[in-house]
Amino acid sequence: MNIKAMKNAQPPTTGPYTILYSVGSKPLINWSRTLNDGEIKRVKDEDIQGSAIELIGSNVMANYIATPVDPKGKLGIQMPFMVLQVKNLKRYFSFEVQVADDKGVQRNFRASNFQSTTRLKSSFCSMPMKLDDGWNQIVIDLADFTKKAYGTNFVEVLRVQIHSNCLIRRIYFGEKAFTQEELPAEYKLFVPWQVKHF
């Protein structure tokens, strides 16, 4: 399934299922853009010898992309493993994921490289994230996060928001954390990169 078809289709229950891929004519077709003092563009990254989406801005919270485009819409992705292939630009960076749990509550998780402690509120959890130099593959088990933070069960992903500052190659979901051997060739970066499991 191509990314454009994602708009009206029910997401699959097995992955990998891509919601952003920097290759193609319109990689951000299903993403809204909020840019107050930043920019977003496609660039060629020398490390991977391929394209990536560059999202930069001096105010991390004021510059971001989000899917679905309609803030009242939902992705409806029932696979709990989210994977981000991002390059560390050695600047502040964060991302947020909104999920629904089995109590019917919307829960928000934010990871950022500019905070040092985890903070938990009734429906919002923010946590520190450490990125290594170069490309990183961030693997998040949303079912585990939801269970540990709130004592409830993950049902589906509602929304994803990526804030500046980073390069993004791909964001995808799966029913499990795929090994490199299980991934199709186009999901591999073919450079030394670090896998981060939260």
PDB file of C-alpha atoms in Angstrom:
ATOM      1  CA  MET A   1       0.000   0.000   0.000  1.00  0.00           C
ATOM      2  CA  ASN A   2       1.367   3.402  -0.848  1.00  0.00           C
ATOM      3  CA  ILE A   3       1.385   6.198   1.684  1.00  0.00           C
ATOM      4  CA  LYS A   4      -1.233   8.236  -0.183  1.00  0.00           C
ATOM      5  CA  ALA A   5      -3.703   5.368   0.124  1.00  0.00           C
ATOM      6  CA  MET A   6      -3.281   5.528   3.915  1.00  0.00           C
ATOM      7  CA  LYS A   7      -5.715   8.435   4.059  1.00  0.00           C
ATOM      8  CA  ASN A   8      -8.859   6.367   3.465  1.00  0.00           C
ATOM      9  CA  ALA A   9      -7.724   2.831   4.159  1.00  0.00           C
ATOM     10  CA  GLN A  10      -7.871   0.773   7.328  1.00  0.00           C
ATOM     11  CA  PRO A  11      -4.278   0.181   8.500  1.00  0.00           C
ATOM     12  CA  PRO A  12      -3.090  -3.426   8.300  1.00  0.00           C
ATOM     13  CA  THR A  13      -2.623  -5.506  11.443  1.00  0.00           C
ATOM     14  CA  THR A  14       0.858  -6.719  10.490  1.00  0.00           C
ATOM     15  CA  GLY A  15       3.864  -4.699   9.511  1.00  0.00           C
ATOM     16  CA  PRO A  16       6.006  -3.123   8.663  1.00  0.00           C
ATOM     17  CA  TYR A  17       3.508  -0.348   7.905  1.00  0.00           C
ATOM     18  CA  THR A  18       5.025   3.005   6.893  1.00  0.00           C
ATOM     19  CA  ILE A  19       3.471   6.365   7.765  1.00  0.00           C
ATOM     20  CA  LEU A  20       6.395   8.481   6.508  1.00  0.00           C
ATOM     21  CA  TYR A  21       9.077   7.649   3.967  1.00  0.00           C
ATOM     22  CA  SER A  22      11.357  10.363   2.623  1.00  0.00           C
ATOM     23  CA  VAL A  23      11.422   8.893  -0.892  1.00  0.00           C
ATOM     24  CA  GLY A  24       8.708   9.614  -3.451  1.00  0.00           C
ATOM     25  CA  SER A  25       7.077  12.658  -4.946  1.00  0.00           C
ATOM     26  CA  LYS A  26       5.012  13.691  -1.873  1.00  0.00           C
ATOM     27  CA  PRO A  27       6.378  12.115   1.311  1.00  0.00           C
ATOM     28  CA  LEU A  28       4.411  14.483   3.585  1.00  0.00           C
ATOM     29  CA  ILE A  29       1.039  14.185   1.822  1.00  0.00           C
ATOM     30  CA  ASN A  30      -0.636  12.850   4.990  1.00  0.00           C
ATOM     31  CA  TRP A  31       1.142  15.226   7.377  1.00  0.00           C
ATOM     32  CA  SER A  32       0.241  18.742   8.524  1.00  0.00           C
ATOM     33  CA  ARG A  33       3.060  21.250   8.959  1.00  0.00           C
ATOM     34  CA  THR A  34       3.411  23.882  11.683  1.00  0.00           C
ATOM     35  CA  LEU A  35       6.415  26.118  11.129  1.00  0.00           C
ATOM     36  CA  ASN A  36       6.790  29.347  13.090  1.00  0.00           C
ATOM     37  CA  ASP A  37      10.503  29.979  12.790  1.00  0.00           C
ATOM     38  CA  GLY A  38      11.773  26.874  11.035  1.00  0.00           C
ATOM     39  CA  GLU A  39      11.695  24.981   7.785  1.00  0.00           C
ATOM     40  CA  ILE A  40      11.089  21.559   6.383  1.00  0.00           C
ATOM     41  CA  LYS A  41      12.677  20.245   3.218  1.00  0.00           C
ATOM     42  CA  ARG A  42      13.938  17.106   1.570  1.00  0.00           C
ATOM     43  CA  VAL A  43      17.709  16.782   1.570  1.00  0.00           C
ATOM     44  CA  LYS A  44      20.236  14.214   0.406  1.00  0.00           C
ATOM     45  CA  ASP A  45      22.123  12.720   3.321  1.00  0.00           C
ATOM     46  CA  GLU A  46      25.683  11.659   2.531  1.00  0.00           C
ATOM     47  CA  ASP A  47      25.766   8.961   5.221  1.00  0.00           C
ATOM     48  CA  ILE A  48      22.902   6.980   3.710  1.00  0.00           C
ATOM     49  CA  GLN A  49      23.380   8.239   0.142  1.00  0.00           C
ATOM     50  CA  GLY A  50      19.670   8.936  -0.025  1.00  0.00           C
ATOM     51  CA  SER A  51      16.944  11.386   0.809  1.00  0.00           C
ATOM     52  CA  ALA A  52      15.681  12.407   4.228  1.00  0.00           C
ATOM     53  CA  ILE A  53      13.215  14.967   5.518  1.00  0.00           C
ATOM     54  CA  GLU A  54      14.973  17.774   7.395  1.00  0.00           C
ATOM     55  CA  LEU A  55      12.908  19.508  10.073  1.00  0.00           C
ATOM     56  CA  ILE A  56      14.673  22.407  11.769  1.00  0.00           C
ATOM     57  CA  GLY A  57      13.723  25.405  13.899  1.00  0.00           C
ATOM     58  CA  SER A  58      14.990  27.324  16.905  1.00  0.00           C
ATOM     59  CA  ASN A  59      11.829  26.634  18.943  1.00  0.00           C
ATOM     60  CA  VAL A  60      11.282  22.867  19.137  1.00  0.00           C
ATOM     61  CA  MET A  61       7.649  23.088  20.236  1.00  0.00           C
ATOM     62  CA  ALA A  62       6.692  25.607  17.525  1.00  0.00           C
ATOM     63  CA  ASN A  63       7.982  23.584  14.555  1.00  0.00           C
ATOM     64  CA  TYR A  64       6.543  20.163  13.832  1.00  0.00           C
ATOM     65  CA  ILE A  65       4.749  17.828  11.468  1.00  0.00           C
ATOM     66  CA  ALA A  66       1.739  15.741  12.527  1.00  0.00           C
ATOM     67  CA  THR A  67      -0.440  12.966  11.167  1.00  0.00           C
ATOM     68  CA  PRO A  68      -3.282  12.686  10.502  1.00  0.00           C
ATOM     69  CA  VAL A  69      -3.705  16.121   8.937  1.00  0.00           C
ATOM     70  CA  ASP A  70      -7.116  16.553  10.618  1.00  0.00           C
ATOM     71  CA  PRO A  71      -6.399  17.047  14.359  1.00  0.00           C
ATOM     72  CA  LYS A  72      -9.724  15.330  15.137  1.00  0.00           C
ATOM     73  CA  GLY A  73      -8.878  12.340  12.945  1.00  0.00           C
ATOM     74  CA  LYS A  74      -7.094   9.195  14.048  1.00  0.00           C
ATOM     75  CA  LEU A  75      -4.563   6.846  12.529  1.00  0.00           C
ATOM     76  CA  GLY A  76      -6.188   3.708  13.957  1.00  0.00           C
ATOM     77  CA  ILE A  77      -2.927   1.721  13.908  1.00  0.00           C
ATOM     78  CA  GLN A  78      -3.250  -1.295  16.206  1.00  0.00           C
ATOM     79  CA  MET A  79       0.387  -2.401  15.967  1.00  0.00           C
ATOM     80  CA  PRO A  80       2.238  -1.396  19.160  1.00  0.00           C
ATOM     81  CA  PHE A  81       5.826  -1.102  17.901  1.00  0.00           C
ATOM     82  CA  MET A  82       6.739   2.294  16.463  1.00  0.00           C
ATOM     83  CA  VAL A  83      10.091   2.746  14.724  1.00  0.00           C
ATOM     84  CA  LEU A  84      11.690   6.069  13.793  1.00  0.00           C
ATOM     85  CA  GLN A  85      14.813   6.283  11.646  1.00  0.00           C
ATOM     86  CA  VAL A  86      16.242   9.690  12.554  1.00  0.00           C
ATOM     87  CA  LYS A  87      19.594  11.418  12.360  1.00  0.00           C
ATOM     88  CA  ASN A  88      20.900  13.283  15.370  1.00  0.00           C
ATOM     89  CA  LEU A  89      21.568  16.914  14.419  1.00  0.00           C
ATOM     90  CA  LYS A  90      22.982  17.647  17.904  1.00  0.00           C
ATOM     91  CA  ARG A  91      20.149  20.063  18.584  1.00  0.00           C
ATOM     92  CA  TYR A  92      16.963  19.810  20.649  1.00  0.00           C
ATOM     93  CA  PHE A  93      14.518  17.229  19.257  1.00  0.00           C
ATOM     94  CA  SER A  94      11.292  15.603  20.406  1.00  0.00           C
ATOM     95  CA  PHE A  95       8.372  13.546  19.184  1.00  0.00           C
ATOM     96  CA  GLU A  96       4.929  12.707  20.548  1.00  0.00           C
ATOM     97  CA  VAL A  97       2.596   9.752  20.135  1.00  0.00           C
ATOM     98  CA  GLN A  98      -1.054   9.730  21.166  1.00  0.00           C
ATOM     99  CA  VAL A  99      -2.646   6.347  21.852  1.00  0.00           C
ATOM    100  CA  ALA A 100      -6.005   5.047  23.036  1.00  0.00           C
ATOM    101  CA  ASP A 101      -6.138   2.462  25.814  1.00  0.00           C
ATOM    102  CA  ASP A 102      -8.722  -0.143  26.824  1.00  0.00           C
ATOM    103  CA  LYS A 103     -10.321   2.323  29.280  1.00  0.00           C
ATOM    104  CA  GLY A 104     -11.172   4.647  26.384  1.00  0.00           C
ATOM    105  CA  VAL A 105      -8.629   7.245  27.521  1.00  0.00           C
ATOM    106  CA  GLN A 106      -6.281   9.083  25.176  1.00  0.00           C
ATOM    107  CA  ARG A 107      -2.706   8.843  26.467  1.00  0.00           C
ATOM    108  CA  ASN A 108       0.184  10.991  25.225  1.00  0.00           C
ATOM    109  CA  PHE A 109       3.855  10.052  25.262  1.00  0.00           C
ATOM    110  CA  ARG A 110       6.615  12.554  24.504  1.00  0.00           C
ATOM    111  CA  ALA A 111      10.314  11.710  24.173  1.00  0.00           C
ATOM    112  CA  SER A 112      12.886  14.495  24.031  1.00  0.00           C
ATOM    113  CA  ASN A 113      16.633  14.932  24.247  1.00  0.00           C
ATOM    114  CA  PHE A 114      16.341  18.076  26.378  1.00  0.00           C
ATOM    115  CA  GLN A 115      14.892  16.728  29.605  1.00  0.00           C
ATOM    116  CA  SER A 116      16.575  14.517  32.161  1.00  0.00           C
ATOM    117  CA  THR A 117      13.701  12.951  34.130  1.00  0.00           C
ATOM    118  CA  THR A 118      10.450  11.171  33.342  1.00  0.00           C
ATOM    119  CA  ARG A 119       7.254  13.026  34.237  1.00  0.00           C
ATOM    120  CA  LEU A 120       3.891  11.271  34.481  1.00  0.00           C
ATOM    121  CA  LYS A 121       0.468  12.902  34.683  1.00  0.00           C
ATOM    122  CA  SER A 122      -2.996  11.389  34.269  1.00  0.00           C
ATOM    123  CA  SER A 123      -2.828  11.266  30.474  1.00  0.00           C
ATOM    124  CA  PHE A 124       0.632  12.627  29.618  1.00  0.00           C
ATOM    125  CA  CYS A 125       4.041  11.001  30.015  1.00  0.00           C
ATOM    126  CA  SER A 126       7.248  12.768  29.009  1.00  0.00           C
ATOM    127  CA  MET A 127      10.601  11.014  29.087  1.00  0.00           C
ATOM    128  CA  PRO A 128      14.238  11.674  28.276  1.00  0.00           C
ATOM    129  CA  MET A 129      15.793  10.301  25.107  1.00  0.00           C
ATOM    130  CA  LYS A 130      19.497   9.950  24.358  1.00  0.00           C
ATOM    131  CA  LEU A 131      20.588   9.859  20.736  1.00  0.00           C
ATOM    132  CA  ASP A 132      23.955   8.682  19.516  1.00  0.00           C
ATOM    133  CA  ASP A 133      25.828  10.558  16.802  1.00  0.00           C
ATOM    134  CA  GLY A 134      24.601   9.913  13.276  1.00  0.00           C
ATOM    135  CA  TRP A 135      21.608   7.784  12.386  1.00  0.00           C
ATOM    136  CA  ASN A 136      19.506   6.177  15.118  1.00  0.00           C
ATOM    137  CA  GLN A 137      16.675   3.698  14.912  1.00  0.00           C
ATOM    138  CA  ILE A 138      14.304   4.397  17.804  1.00  0.00           C
ATOM    139  CA  VAL A 139      12.049   1.453  18.684  1.00  0.00           C
ATOM    140  CA  ILE A 140       9.125   2.126  21.015  1.00  0.00           C
ATOM    141  CA  ASP A 141       6.894  -0.585  22.483  1.00  0.00           C
ATOM    142  CA  LEU A 142       3.716   1.425  23.024  1.00  0.00           C
ATOM    143  CA  ALA A 143       1.914  -1.522  24.655  1.00  0.00           C
ATOM    144  CA  ASP A 144       4.667  -1.764  27.261  1.00  0.00           C
ATOM    145  CA  PHE A 145       4.702   2.016  27.784  1.00  0.00           C
ATOM    146  CA  THR A 146       0.928   2.130  28.257  1.00  0.00           C
ATOM    147  CA  LYS A 147       0.948  -0.788  30.716  1.00  0.00           C
ATOM    148  CA  LYS A 148       3.854   0.535  32.783  1.00  0.00           C
ATOM    149  CA  ALA A 149       2.747   4.179  32.850  1.00  0.00           C
ATOM    150  CA  TYR A 150      -1.008   3.777  33.304  1.00  0.00           C
ATOM    151  CA  GLY A 151      -1.712   0.124  34.129  1.00  0.00           C
ATOM    152  CA  THR A 152      -3.971  -0.143  31.068  1.00  0.00           C
ATOM    153  CA  ASN A 153      -3.760  -1.915  27.720  1.00  0.00           C
ATOM    154  CA  PHE A 154      -2.778  -0.308  24.418  1.00  0.00           C
ATOM    155  CA  VAL A 155      -5.538  -0.348  21.779  1.00  0.00           C
ATOM    156  CA  GLU A 156      -4.390   1.892  18.911  1.00  0.00           C
ATOM    157  CA  VAL A 157      -2.246   4.819  17.793  1.00  0.00           C
ATOM    158  CA  LEU A 158      -4.286   7.975  17.242  1.00  0.00           C
ATOM    159  CA  ARG A 159      -1.706  10.586  16.261  1.00  0.00           C
ATOM    160  CA  VAL A 160       2.037  11.105  15.724  1.00  0.00           C
ATOM    161  CA  GLN A 161       3.837  14.454  15.943  1.00  0.00           C
ATOM    162  CA  ILE A 162       7.526  14.991  15.112  1.00  0.00           C
ATOM    163  CA  HIS A 163       9.188  18.189  16.333  1.00  0.00           C
ATOM    164  CA  SER A 164      12.381  19.836  15.113  1.00  0.00           C
ATOM    165  CA  ASN A 165      15.378  19.238  14.934  1.00  0.00           C
ATOM    166  CA  CYS A 166      16.189  16.063  12.997  1.00  0.00           C
ATOM    167  CA  LEU A 167      16.502  14.271   9.692  1.00  0.00           C
ATOM    168  CA  ILE A 168      13.834  11.597   9.178  1.00  0.00           C
ATOM    169  CA  ARG A 169      14.263   8.683   6.810  1.00  0.00           C
ATOM    170  CA  ARG A 170      11.224   6.577   7.738  1.00  0.00           C
ATOM    171  CA  ILE A 171       8.584   6.063  10.432  1.00  0.00           C
ATOM    172  CA  TYR A 172       6.812   2.728  10.550  1.00  0.00           C
ATOM    173  CA  PHE A 173       4.835   0.390  12.798  1.00  0.00           C
ATOM    174  CA  GLY A 174       4.888  -3.342  13.396  1.00  0.00           C
ATOM    175  CA  GLU A 175       3.245  -5.991  15.522  1.00  0.00           C
ATOM    176  CA  LYS A 176       6.727  -6.799  16.895  1.00  0.00           C
ATOM    177  CA  ALA A 177      10.258  -5.413  16.909  1.00  0.00           C
ATOM    178  CA  PHE A 178      11.630  -6.704  13.617  1.00  0.00           C
ATOM    179  CA  THR A 179      15.204  -7.953  13.375  1.00  0.00           C
ATOM    180  CA  GLN A 180      17.356  -6.679  10.511  1.00  0.00           C
ATOM    181  CA  GLU A 181      16.981 -10.063   8.816  1.00  0.00           C
ATOM    182  CA  GLU A 182      13.168  -9.803   8.884  1.00  0.00           C
ATOM    183  CA  LEU A 183      13.003  -6.333   7.357  1.00  0.00           C
ATOM    184  CA  PRO A 184      12.603  -5.766   3.618  1.00  0.00           C
ATOM    185  CA  ALA A 185      15.717  -4.232   2.016  1.00  0.00           C
ATOM    186  CA  GLU A 186      14.118  -0.796   1.579  1.00  0.00           C
ATOM    187  CA  TYR A 187      13.692  -0.523   5.386  1.00  0.00           C
ATOM    188  CA  LYS A 188      17.423  -0.802   6.012  1.00  0.00           C
ATOM    189  CA  LEU A 189      19.692   2.241   6.101  1.00  0.00           C
ATOM    190  CA  PHE A 190      22.891   0.371   5.168  1.00  0.00           C
ATOM    191  CA  VAL A 191      25.005   2.543   7.450  1.00  0.00           C
ATOM    192  CA  PRO A 192      26.220   2.025  11.010  1.00  0.00           C
ATOM    193  CA  TRP A 193      23.317   3.172  13.178  1.00  0.00           C
ATOM    194  CA  GLN A 194      22.189   2.663  16.718  1.00  0.00           C
ATOM    195  CA  VAL A 195      19.020   0.873  17.765  1.00  0.00           C
ATOM    196  CA  LYS A 196      17.385   2.508  20.789  1.00  0.00           C
ATOM    197  CA  HIS A 197      14.756   0.483  22.650  1.00  0.00           C
ATOM    198  CA  PHE A 198      12.657   2.421  25.117  1.00  0.00           C
TER     199      PHE A 198
END
